[in-house]
Coordinates of C-alpha atoms in Angstrom, one line a residue:
Chain A
X1 CA -22.2 -1.9 46.2
X2 CA -20.3 -4.8 44.8
X3 CA -22.2 -7.5 46.7
X4 CA -25.2 -6.2 44.8
X5 CA -24.1 -8.1 41.8
X6 CA -22.0 -11.1 42.4
X7 CA -21.9 -14.0 39.9
X8 CA -24.2 -16.1 42.1
X9 CA -22.1 -19.2 42.6
X10 CA -25.1 -21.3 43.7
X11 CA -26.6 -20.9 40.2
X12 CA -27.2 -24.3 38.6
X13 CA -25.3 -24.9 35.4
X14 CA -28.6 -25.0 33.5
X15 CA -28.8 -21.2 33.8
X16 CA -25.1 -20.4 33.6
X17 CA -23.9 -18.4 30.7
X18 CA -21.2 -20.4 28.9
X19 CA -19.6 -17.5 27.0
X20 CA -19.6 -14.4 29.2
X21 CA -18.1 -11.3 27.7
X22 CA -14.8 -10.0 29.0
X23 CA -14.9 -7.6 31.9
X24 CA -18.5 -8.3 32.5
X25 CA -20.1 -9.4 35.7
X26 CA -23.2 -11.5 35.5
X27 CA -26.3 -11.5 37.6
X28 CA -29.1 -14.0 37.1
X29 CA -32.8 -13.5 37.9
X30 CA -34.7 -16.7 37.6
X31 CA -38.5 -16.4 37.5
X32 CA -38.2 -13.0 39.0
X33 CA -35.9 -14.1 41.9
X34 CA -32.5 -12.5 42.1
X35 CA -30.0 -15.4 42.5
X36 CA -27.6 -14.7 45.4
X37 CA -29.1 -11.3 46.1
X38 CA -32.1 -9.3 47.2
X39 CA -35.3 -9.2 45.2
X40 CA -36.3 -6.9 43.6
X41 CA -33.0 -6.0 42.2
X42 CA -31.8 -2.5 42.8
X43 CA -28.5 -0.9 42.1
X44 CA -27.2 2.4 43.4
X45 CA -23.9 3.9 42.4
X46 CA -22.5 6.4 44.9
X47 CA -21.2 9.8 44.1
X48 CA -18.3 9.6 41.7
X49 CA -18.4 5.8 41.5
X50 CA -17.2 4.4 38.2
X51 CA -18.2 0.8 37.3
X52 CA -15.2 -0.6 35.4
X53 CA -16.9 -3.8 34.5
X54 CA -20.2 -4.0 32.7
X55 CA -23.0 -5.6 34.6
X56 CA -25.1 -8.1 32.7
X57 CA -28.4 -8.9 34.3
X58 CA -29.9 -12.0 32.8
X59 CA -33.5 -12.6 33.5
X60 CA -34.9 -16.0 32.5
X61 CA -38.3 -17.6 32.7
X62 CA -38.2 -21.2 33.6
X63 CA -41.1 -23.7 33.3
X64 CA -41.0 -24.2 37.1
X65 CA -43.2 -21.0 37.3
X66 CA -45.7 -20.4 34.5
X67 CA -47.9 -17.8 36.1
X68 CA -48.0 -14.1 35.1
X69 CA -44.9 -12.6 36.6
X70 CA -44.4 -8.9 37.7
X71 CA -40.9 -7.8 38.4
X72 CA -39.1 -4.6 39.0
X73 CA -35.5 -3.3 38.7
X74 CA -34.3 0.0 40.0
X75 CA -31.2 1.8 39.0
X76 CA -29.9 5.0 40.5
X77 CA -26.7 6.6 39.3
X78 CA -25.4 9.1 41.9
X79 CA -23.7 12.4 41.2
X80 CA -20.9 12.0 38.6
X81 CA -21.1 8.2 38.6
X82 CA -20.9 6.1 35.5
X83 CA -21.9 2.5 34.6
X84 CA -22.9 0.2 31.8
X85 CA -25.7 -2.3 32.1
X86 CA -26.7 -5.2 29.9
X87 CA -30.2 -6.4 30.5
X88 CA -31.1 -9.7 28.8
X89 CA -34.4 -11.5 29.0
X90 CA -34.9 -15.1 27.9
X91 CA -37.4 -17.9 28.1
X92 CA -36.1 -21.4 28.5
X93 CA -39.1 -23.2 27.1
X94 CA -41.9 -22.4 24.7
X95 CA -44.5 -22.0 27.5
X96 CA -47.0 -19.1 27.6
X97 CA -44.9 -16.9 29.9
X98 CA -46.3 -13.5 30.6
X99 CA -43.9 -11.0 32.2
X100 CA -44.6 -7.4 33.2
X101 CA -41.6 -5.5 34.2
X102 CA -41.0 -2.1 35.6
X103 CA -37.6 -0.5 35.4
X104 CA -36.7 2.8 36.9
X105 CA -33.6 4.6 35.9
X106 CA -32.5 7.8 37.7
X107 CA -29.4 9.7 36.8
X108 CA -28.3 12.4 39.2
X109 CA -26.2 15.4 38.3
X110 CA -23.5 14.6 35.6
X111 CA -24.0 10.8 35.9
X112 CA -23.5 8.8 32.8
X113 CA -25.1 5.4 32.0
X114 CA -25.4 3.0 29.1
X115 CA -28.1 0.3 28.9
X116 CA -28.1 -2.4 26.4
X117 CA -31.3 -4.4 26.4
X118 CA -31.4 -7.7 24.6
X119 CA -34.7 -9.4 24.4
X120 CA -34.8 -13.0 23.1
X121 CA -37.8 -15.1 24.0
X122 CA -39.9 -17.8 22.5
X123 CA -42.9 -17.2 20.3
X124 CA -45.5 -17.8 23.1
X125 CA -43.9 -15.4 25.4
X126 CA -45.4 -12.0 26.1
X127 CA -43.0 -9.5 27.7
X128 CA -43.9 -5.9 28.5
X129 CA -41.4 -3.6 30.1
X130 CA -42.0 -0.1 31.3
X131 CA -39.0 2.2 31.7
X132 CA -39.3 5.3 33.8
X133 CA -36.3 7.5 33.3
X134 CA -35.4 10.7 35.0
X135 CA -32.3 12.8 34.1
X136 CA -30.7 15.6 36.2
X137 CA -28.3 18.3 35.1
X138 CA -25.6 17.2 32.8
X139 CA -26.7 13.6 32.8
X140 CA -26.0 11.4 29.8
X141 CA -28.0 8.2 29.1
X142 CA -27.7 5.8 26.2
X143 CA -30.2 3.0 25.8
X144 CA -30.0 0.5 22.9
X145 CA -32.7 -2.1 22.6
X146 CA -32.2 -5.2 20.6
X147 CA -35.5 -7.1 20.3
X148 CA -34.4 -10.2 18.6
X149 CA -37.2 -12.7 19.1
X150 CA -40.4 -13.1 21.1
X151 CA -44.2 -13.5 20.7
X152 CA -45.1 -10.1 22.0
X153 CA -42.4 -7.6 23.1
X154 CA -43.6 -4.3 24.3
X155 CA -41.3 -1.5 25.5
X156 CA -42.7 1.7 27.0
X157 CA -40.2 4.4 27.8
X158 CA -41.2 7.5 29.7
X159 CA -38.2 9.8 29.8
X160 CA -38.1 13.1 31.6
X161 CA -35.6 15.9 31.3
X162 CA -36.0 17.5 34.7
X163 CA -32.9 19.7 34.7
X164 CA -30.8 21.4 32.0
X165 CA -28.0 20.2 29.8
X166 CA -28.9 16.5 29.9
X167 CA -28.7 14.2 26.9
X168 CA -30.2 10.9 26.0
X169 CA -29.6 8.7 23.0
X170 CA -32.3 6.0 22.5
X171 CA -32.0 3.4 19.8
X172 CA -33.7 0.1 19.0
X173 CA -33.6 -2.7 16.5
X174 CA -36.5 -5.1 16.4
X175 CA -36.8 -8.2 14.2
X176 CA -40.0 -10.1 13.7
X177 CA -41.1 -13.1 11.9
X178 CA -43.9 -15.6 12.1
X179 CA -46.7 -13.7 13.9
X180 CA -44.5 -11.8 16.3
X181 CA -45.4 -8.3 17.6
X182 CA -42.9 -5.8 18.6
X183 CA -44.3 -2.6 20.1
X184 CA -42.2 0.4 21.1
X185 CA -43.8 3.4 22.8
X186 CA -41.6 6.3 23.6
X187 CA -42.4 9.4 25.4
X188 CA -39.7 12.0 25.7
X189 CA -40.5 15.0 27.9
X190 CA -38.4 18.0 27.5
X191 CA -39.5 19.9 30.5
X192 CA -36.5 22.3 30.8
X193 CA -34.2 24.1 28.4
X194 CA -30.9 23.0 26.8
X195 CA -31.4 19.2 26.7
X196 CA -30.8 16.9 23.7
X197 CA -32.6 13.7 22.8
X198 CA -32.1 11.3 20.0
X199 CA -34.3 8.4 18.9
X200 CA -33.5 5.9 16.3
X201 CA -35.6 2.8 16.0
X202 CA -35.4 0.4 13.1
X203 CA -37.2 -2.8 12.4
X204 CA -36.9 -5.7 9.9
X205 CA -40.2 -7.5 9.6
X206 CA -40.7 -10.9 7.9
X207 CA -43.5 -13.3 7.5
X208 CA -46.6 -11.9 9.3
X209 CA -44.6 -10.0 11.8
X210 CA -46.0 -6.7 13.1
X211 CA -44.2 -3.7 14.5
X212 CA -45.7 -0.7 16.1
X213 CA -43.9 2.4 16.9
X214 CA -45.3 5.3 18.8
X215 CA -42.9 8.1 19.6
X216 CA -43.8 11.3 21.2
X217 CA -41.6 14.2 21.9
X218 CA -43.1 16.8 24.1
X219 CA -41.3 20.2 24.4
X220 CA -42.6 22.3 27.2
X221 CA -43.0 26.1 26.9
X222 CA -39.9 26.8 28.9
X223 CA -37.8 24.2 27.2
X224 CA -35.9 26.6 24.9
X225 CA -32.8 25.4 23.0
X226 CA -34.1 21.8 23.0
X227 CA -32.7 19.5 20.4
X228 CA -34.9 16.5 19.8
X229 CA -34.7 14.1 17.0
X230 CA -36.7 11.0 16.2
X231 CA -36.5 8.5 13.4
X232 CA -38.3 5.2 12.8
X233 CA -37.5 3.1 9.8
X234 CA -39.1 -0.2 8.9
X235 CA -38.0 -2.8 6.3
X236 CA -40.7 -5.1 5.1
X237 CA -39.2 -8.4 3.9
X238 CA -42.5 -10.1 3.1
X239 CA -45.8 -9.1 1.6
X240 CA -47.7 -9.9 4.8
X241 CA -45.5 -8.1 7.3
X242 CA -47.0 -4.9 8.7
X243 CA -45.5 -1.8 10.3
X244 CA -47.5 1.0 12.1
X245 CA -45.6 4.1 12.9
X246 CA -46.7 7.2 14.6
X247 CA -44.0 9.8 15.1
X248 CA -45.2 12.8 17.0
X249 CA -43.8 16.2 18.0
X250 CA -45.6 18.5 20.4
X251 CA -43.7 21.7 20.7
X252 CA -44.7 24.6 22.9
X253 CA -41.3 26.5 22.9
X254 CA -40.2 28.6 19.9
X255 CA -36.4 28.2 19.9
X256 CA -35.8 24.5 19.4
X257 CA -34.4 22.1 16.8
X258 CA -36.6 19.1 16.4
X259 CA -37.2 16.6 13.7
X260 CA -39.1 13.4 13.2
X261 CA -39.3 11.0 10.4
X262 CA -40.7 7.6 9.6
X263 CA -40.4 5.3 6.7
X264 CA -41.7 1.9 5.7
X265 CA -39.9 0.3 2.8
X266 CA -38.5 -2.6 1.0
X267 CA -34.9 -3.7 0.2
X268 CA -33.3 -1.5 -2.3
X269 CA -33.2 -3.1 -5.7
X270 CA -30.2 -1.1 -6.9
X271 CA -28.1 -2.3 -4.0
X272 CA -29.2 -5.8 -4.6
X273 CA -28.3 -5.7 -8.3
X274 CA -24.9 -4.2 -7.5
X275 CA -24.1 -7.0 -5.2
X276 CA -25.3 -9.6 -7.6
X277 CA -23.1 -8.3 -10.4
X278 CA -20.2 -9.0 -8.1
X279 CA -21.3 -12.6 -7.8
X280 CA -23.0 -12.5 -4.4
X281 CA -26.2 -14.6 -4.7
X282 CA -29.5 -12.8 -4.3
X283 CA -30.3 -14.5 -1.0
X284 CA -26.9 -13.7 0.5
X285 CA -27.2 -10.1 -0.9
X286 CA -30.5 -9.6 1.0
X287 CA -28.9 -10.8 4.2
X288 CA -26.1 -8.3 3.7
X289 CA -28.6 -5.5 3.0
X290 CA -30.5 -6.3 6.2
X291 CA -27.3 -6.4 8.2
X292 CA -26.4 -3.1 6.8
X293 CA -29.8 -1.7 7.7
X294 CA -29.4 -3.0 11.2
X295 CA -25.9 -1.8 11.6
X296 CA -26.8 1.9 12.2
X297 CA -28.4 0.8 15.4
X298 CA -25.8 -1.7 16.4
X299 CA -23.0 0.8 16.0
X300 CA -24.4 2.7 18.9
X301 CA -22.9 0.0 21.1
X302 CA -19.6 1.4 22.0
X303 CA -18.1 -1.8 23.5
X304 CA -16.7 -3.6 20.4
X305 CA -16.9 -7.1 21.8
X306 CA -20.6 -6.6 22.7
X307 CA -21.2 -5.0 19.3
X308 CA -19.7 -7.9 17.4
X309 CA -21.6 -10.4 19.4
X310 CA -24.9 -8.5 18.8
X311 CA -24.1 -8.3 15.2
X312 CA -23.5 -12.0 14.9
X313 CA -26.8 -12.6 16.8
X314 CA -28.6 -10.4 14.4
X315 CA -27.0 -12.2 11.4
X316 CA -27.9 -15.6 12.7
X317 CA -31.4 -14.4 13.3
X318 CA -31.7 -13.0 9.8
X319 CA -30.6 -16.3 8.4
X320 CA -33.5 -17.9 10.3
X321 CA -31.3 -19.8 12.6
X322 CA -32.8 -18.3 15.7
X323 CA -36.3 -19.7 15.8
X324 CA -35.3 -22.8 17.7
X325 CA -33.6 -20.9 20.5
X326 CA -33.8 -23.4 23.3
X327 CA -30.3 -24.6 22.4
X328 CA -28.9 -21.3 21.1
X329 CA -30.1 -19.4 24.1
X330 CA -27.1 -20.0 26.2
X331 CA -24.7 -18.8 23.6
X332 CA -26.6 -15.7 22.8
X333 CA -25.3 -13.1 25.1
Chain B
X1 CA -11.5 -12.8 -38.2
X2 CA -11.7 -16.0 -36.4
X3 CA -15.4 -16.6 -35.9
X4 CA -14.8 -19.6 -33.7
X5 CA -13.3 -17.5 -31.1
X6 CA -16.1 -15.1 -30.3
X7 CA -16.6 -14.4 -26.6
X8 CA -19.6 -12.2 -26.9
X9 CA -22.0 -12.1 -29.8
X10 CA -25.0 -9.7 -29.7
X11 CA -27.4 -10.2 -32.6
X12 CA -30.3 -7.9 -33.4
X13 CA -30.9 -7.0 -29.8
X14 CA -34.0 -5.0 -29.1
X15 CA -34.7 -3.9 -25.5
X16 CA -37.6 -2.1 -24.0
X17 CA -38.1 -0.5 -20.6
X18 CA -41.6 0.3 -19.6
X19 CA -42.8 -0.4 -23.1
X20 CA -40.3 2.2 -24.5
X21 CA -37.9 0.7 -27.0
X22 CA -34.4 1.8 -26.0
X23 CA -32.2 -0.6 -28.0
X24 CA -33.5 -0.9 -31.5
X25 CA -31.2 -3.6 -33.0
X26 CA -27.7 -3.9 -31.7
X27 CA -25.1 -6.1 -33.3
X28 CA -21.7 -6.6 -31.7
X29 CA -19.0 -9.2 -31.6
X30 CA -16.2 -9.3 -29.0
X31 CA -13.2 -11.6 -29.0
X32 CA -10.7 -12.4 -26.3
X33 CA -7.9 -9.8 -26.0
X34 CA -10.0 -7.0 -27.6
X35 CA -10.9 -3.7 -26.2
X36 CA -14.1 -2.1 -27.5
X37 CA -15.2 1.4 -26.8
X38 CA -18.9 2.3 -27.1
X39 CA -19.5 6.0 -27.5
X40 CA -22.5 8.1 -28.2
X41 CA -24.5 11.1 -27.0
X42 CA -26.6 11.0 -23.9
X43 CA -29.7 8.9 -24.0
X44 CA -28.5 6.8 -26.9
X45 CA -28.8 3.5 -25.1
X46 CA -25.2 2.9 -23.9
X47 CA -26.0 2.3 -20.2
X48 CA -29.0 0.2 -21.2
X49 CA -26.7 -2.1 -23.1
X50 CA -24.4 -2.5 -20.2
X51 CA -27.3 -3.1 -17.8
X52 CA -28.8 -5.8 -20.1
X53 CA -25.4 -7.5 -20.4
X54 CA -25.2 -7.6 -16.6
X55 CA -28.7 -8.9 -16.2
X56 CA -30.6 -6.0 -14.6
X57 CA -34.3 -6.7 -14.2
X58 CA -37.0 -4.6 -15.8
X59 CA -35.2 -4.6 -19.1
X60 CA -37.2 -6.6 -21.6
X61 CA -35.5 -8.2 -24.5
X62 CA -38.1 -8.2 -27.2
X63 CA -35.9 -9.4 -30.0
X64 CA -32.5 -10.8 -30.7
X65 CA -30.0 -12.7 -28.6
X66 CA -26.8 -12.5 -26.7
X67 CA -24.4 -15.4 -26.8
X68 CA -21.5 -15.5 -24.3
X69 CA -19.0 -18.2 -24.9
X70 CA -21.6 -19.8 -27.1
X71 CA -24.3 -19.9 -24.4
X72 CA -27.5 -17.9 -24.1
X73 CA -26.5 -15.2 -21.7
X74 CA -30.1 -14.0 -21.1
X75 CA -30.9 -17.2 -19.3
X76 CA -28.5 -16.4 -16.5
X77 CA -29.0 -14.4 -13.3
X78 CA -26.7 -11.5 -12.6
X79 CA -24.7 -13.6 -10.1
X80 CA -24.4 -16.5 -12.6
X81 CA -23.1 -14.0 -15.2
X82 CA -20.6 -12.8 -12.6
X83 CA -19.4 -16.4 -11.9
X84 CA -19.2 -16.9 -15.7
X85 CA -16.7 -14.1 -15.9
X86 CA -18.8 -11.0 -16.7
X87 CA -18.1 -7.8 -14.7
X88 CA -20.0 -4.6 -14.8
X89 CA -18.3 -1.4 -13.5
X90 CA -21.1 1.0 -12.5
X91 CA -21.4 4.5 -13.6
X92 CA -22.7 5.3 -10.2
X93 CA -21.4 2.7 -7.7
X94 CA -23.9 2.0 -5.0
X95 CA -23.2 2.8 -1.4
X96 CA -23.8 0.0 1.1
X97 CA -23.5 1.3 4.6
X98 CA -22.7 -1.3 7.2
X99 CA -21.1 -3.7 4.9
X100 CA -17.4 -3.1 4.9
X101 CA -15.6 -3.2 1.6
X102 CA -13.4 -6.0 2.8
X103 CA -16.3 -8.2 3.8
X104 CA -18.1 -7.4 0.6
X105 CA -15.3 -8.3 -1.7
X106 CA -14.3 -11.3 0.4
X107 CA -17.9 -12.7 0.1
X108 CA -17.8 -12.1 -3.6
X109 CA -14.4 -13.7 -4.1
X110 CA -15.4 -16.7 -2.1
X111 CA -18.7 -17.1 -4.0
X112 CA -16.7 -17.1 -7.2
X113 CA -14.2 -19.7 -5.8
X114 CA -17.1 -21.9 -4.6
X115 CA -18.5 -22.0 -8.2
X116 CA -15.0 -23.0 -9.5
X117 CA -14.8 -25.8 -6.9
X118 CA -12.0 -24.0 -5.1
X119 CA -11.7 -23.8 -1.3
X120 CA -12.2 -20.4 0.4
X121 CA -9.0 -18.3 0.7
X122 CA -7.5 -18.3 4.1
X123 CA -7.4 -14.9 5.9
X124 CA -3.7 -14.5 5.1
X125 CA -4.1 -15.4 1.5
X126 CA -7.0 -13.1 1.1
X127 CA -5.2 -10.2 2.7
X128 CA -2.2 -10.7 0.5
X129 CA -4.3 -10.8 -2.7
X130 CA -6.2 -7.8 -1.6
X131 CA -3.1 -5.7 -0.8
X132 CA -1.7 -6.6 -4.2
X133 CA -4.8 -5.7 -6.1
X134 CA -5.4 -2.5 -4.1
X135 CA -2.0 -1.3 -5.3
X136 CA -3.3 -1.6 -8.9
X137 CA -5.5 1.4 -8.2
X138 CA -3.3 3.1 -5.5
X139 CA -5.9 2.4 -2.8
X140 CA -4.7 2.3 0.8
X141 CA -6.0 0.1 3.5
X142 CA -8.4 2.7 4.9
X143 CA -10.8 1.9 2.1
X144 CA -11.2 -1.7 3.2
X145 CA -12.7 -1.1 6.7
X146 CA -15.2 1.5 5.5
X147 CA -18.7 0.7 4.3
X148 CA -18.8 -0.2 0.5
X149 CA -18.4 3.2 -1.2
X150 CA -19.7 5.0 1.8
X151 CA -18.2 8.5 2.0
X152 CA -16.0 7.7 -1.0
X153 CA -15.4 10.6 -3.4
X154 CA -16.4 10.1 -7.1
X155 CA -12.8 9.1 -7.9
X156 CA -12.5 6.7 -5.0
X157 CA -15.7 5.0 -6.0
X158 CA -14.4 4.4 -9.5
X159 CA -11.1 3.1 -8.2
X160 CA -13.1 0.8 -6.0
X161 CA -14.9 -0.6 -9.0
X162 CA -11.6 -1.4 -10.7
X163 CA -10.4 -2.9 -7.4
X164 CA -13.4 -5.2 -7.4
X165 CA -12.6 -6.1 -11.0
X166 CA -9.0 -6.8 -10.1
X167 CA -10.2 -9.2 -7.3
X168 CA -12.7 -11.0 -9.5
X169 CA -10.5 -11.2 -12.6
X170 CA -13.4 -11.2 -15.1
X171 CA -13.1 -12.5 -18.7
X172 CA -15.4 -9.7 -20.0
X173 CA -15.4 -6.4 -18.2
X174 CA -18.0 -3.8 -19.1
X175 CA -17.1 -0.4 -17.7
X176 CA -20.0 2.0 -17.8
X177 CA -18.8 5.6 -17.9
X178 CA -15.9 4.7 -15.6
X179 CA -14.3 8.0 -16.6
X180 CA -17.2 10.3 -15.6
X181 CA -16.5 12.6 -12.7
X182 CA -12.8 11.8 -12.6
X183 CA -10.0 14.4 -12.4
X184 CA -6.8 13.8 -14.4
X185 CA -5.0 12.0 -11.6
X186 CA -7.9 9.7 -10.8
X187 CA -8.4 9.0 -14.5
X188 CA -4.8 8.0 -14.9
X189 CA -5.0 5.7 -11.9
X190 CA -8.3 4.1 -13.0
X191 CA -7.0 3.6 -16.6
X192 CA -3.7 2.2 -15.2
X193 CA -5.6 -0.4 -13.3
X194 CA -7.7 -1.4 -16.3
X195 CA -4.6 -1.7 -18.5
X196 CA -2.8 -3.7 -15.9
X197 CA -5.7 -6.2 -15.9
X198 CA -5.6 -6.7 -19.6
X199 CA -4.6 -10.1 -20.9
X200 CA -4.8 -11.9 -24.3
X201 CA -7.6 -14.0 -22.8
X202 CA -9.9 -11.3 -21.5
X203 CA -11.9 -8.5 -23.2
X204 CA -13.1 -5.1 -22.2
X205 CA -16.0 -2.9 -23.3
X206 CA -15.6 0.7 -22.2
X207 CA -18.7 2.8 -22.4
X208 CA -17.8 6.5 -22.6
X209 CA -18.9 9.9 -23.7
X210 CA -15.5 11.4 -24.1
X211 CA -12.5 10.7 -26.0
X212 CA -10.2 11.4 -23.1
X213 CA -10.4 8.0 -21.5
X214 CA -9.3 6.6 -24.8
X215 CA -6.0 8.4 -24.5
X216 CA -5.2 6.0 -21.7
X217 CA -7.1 2.9 -22.7
X218 CA -6.5 2.2 -26.4
X219 CA -9.4 0.5 -28.0
X220 CA -9.2 -1.9 -30.9
X221 CA -12.7 -0.9 -32.0
X222 CA -14.9 2.1 -31.5
X223 CA -18.7 1.9 -31.9
X224 CA -21.0 4.8 -32.0
X225 CA -24.4 4.1 -30.7
X226 CA -27.4 6.4 -31.5
X227 CA -31.1 5.9 -31.0
X228 CA -30.5 2.4 -29.8
X229 CA -28.3 1.0 -32.4
X230 CA -24.7 1.1 -33.6
X231 CA -24.5 3.5 -36.4
X232 CA -20.7 3.4 -37.0
X233 CA -17.9 1.0 -36.1
X234 CA -14.3 1.8 -36.9
X235 CA -10.8 1.7 -35.5
X236 CA -9.4 4.0 -32.8
X237 CA -9.0 6.9 -35.2
X238 CA -12.8 7.4 -35.0
X239 CA -12.4 8.7 -31.4
X240 CA -10.2 11.6 -32.6
X241 CA -12.7 12.4 -35.3
X242 CA -15.5 12.5 -32.8
X243 CA -13.4 14.6 -30.5
X244 CA -12.9 17.1 -33.3
X245 CA -16.3 17.1 -35.0
X246 CA -18.7 15.8 -32.3
X247 CA -21.4 13.3 -33.2
X248 CA -23.5 15.4 -35.5
X249 CA -21.7 14.5 -38.7
X250 CA -22.4 10.8 -37.9
X251 CA -26.0 11.4 -36.9
X252 CA -26.8 13.6 -39.9
X253 CA -25.7 10.9 -42.2
X254 CA -28.5 8.7 -40.9

């Protein structure tokens, strides 16, 4: 399996990550081509295999190929296996890149997987990713999306509970400014009993940024003892930012615990005043509030080094230091 | 009285919220080294006075003025007031999940230092100061890594307010119902912290309902506020009289 994700020594320094995380292997995909490996990328963990290191897959769009790109990545976690994946996507120039990506994630019995997805592209880029997820008995999947920057970022997640006692934890943080659009569509299908799903998606929207959230939980007639929760919270920083949220529950079983909730709001004035009375200037206080709002999602990242790095990326972004990302890009993940 | 040495001078202050007049003409003078207690029944305007002093928005000053160290206080933003040495201890301290107490107070301390032209404290200096000041209110280090006030009990929140005060070393501390919701031990700890921070140069205004805080923090003056103005000012003996007879005898004299 290991040759599946080598560091790609032939990679030119232009693409190389200057600050890799500890205990993390990196794999690069440049304009859809896996560097030093087979395209499309696929990873299979064998029964009982535990990935000690995290695998960071860094997909970049480079100006040498400006056409619409369709790519695919497949992950299969065998029985009782466990692994952690970081998926990063970047554009290296402000060209009108269009990327359509399909990702399949299959967890066999008692497998456990964590996906951290970091999306950081230029304003002209449009990136749409469709995740097809299937979970078997006792499987556990965590996915945390960090949509930092990009013209249009769309994530579609189709998640099926095919066997009992599986659990998934989905979380996302999206940050928009200028005229960016972040679009999350989540379909969670509870087809069998005794499964648990959690969704927490939060967004901070500035300027004329737009966010759309569509979340549907479907609980089939047989899917008793389902626990399914969904929350979407949006913070509007400017008068022109917009959030559309559509949380939906469709329940055909009668012994379930489900909830959904959505809010669109502004920064809390009482918090702001409290911080200002301690001498923290209003602008700084607002950043702190936004960091605090974002933190609930970021604390889902169990690796502390990765969490700290994401937190500092979010903070830089909130301070408006991320718009010119052609230089920052190499330090970002 | 030495009128040259007035730290805070409130003259004929009238304040409205949503067109309703809450303060109807407050006069008050505070000098360095003094402790003033403001008492009064619920809804009399005590918290409004503290909010206006700290600069809360939506409170409209319709008449009168507030001079702090000879300057017009009402021109300053809440953070500018903080830098100038005013501290408000909240009746209900706000929870800020995701911002650790240590980062919060470090940001605040460094903002204060920046305004004084001082360099930021090094990590070691800051930790030393923080440990020392936490001891004033018997807080242990577990408080520092948690979100500001998140999951703190009522007593812990009030101790945290006094810890913030200890870190910022204000000239004028306004403590709004700092005693509410405290058991005897917490009250002793909070009051101990406040007393420890008292110097001949700074002043404290404690706003309270009850006499019991004043067993621990001995005021120089007690003012009773009712229907938006001070109806009685006297020495500390007034607190005992209020404890015994309530507010009615004062109100009925109006």
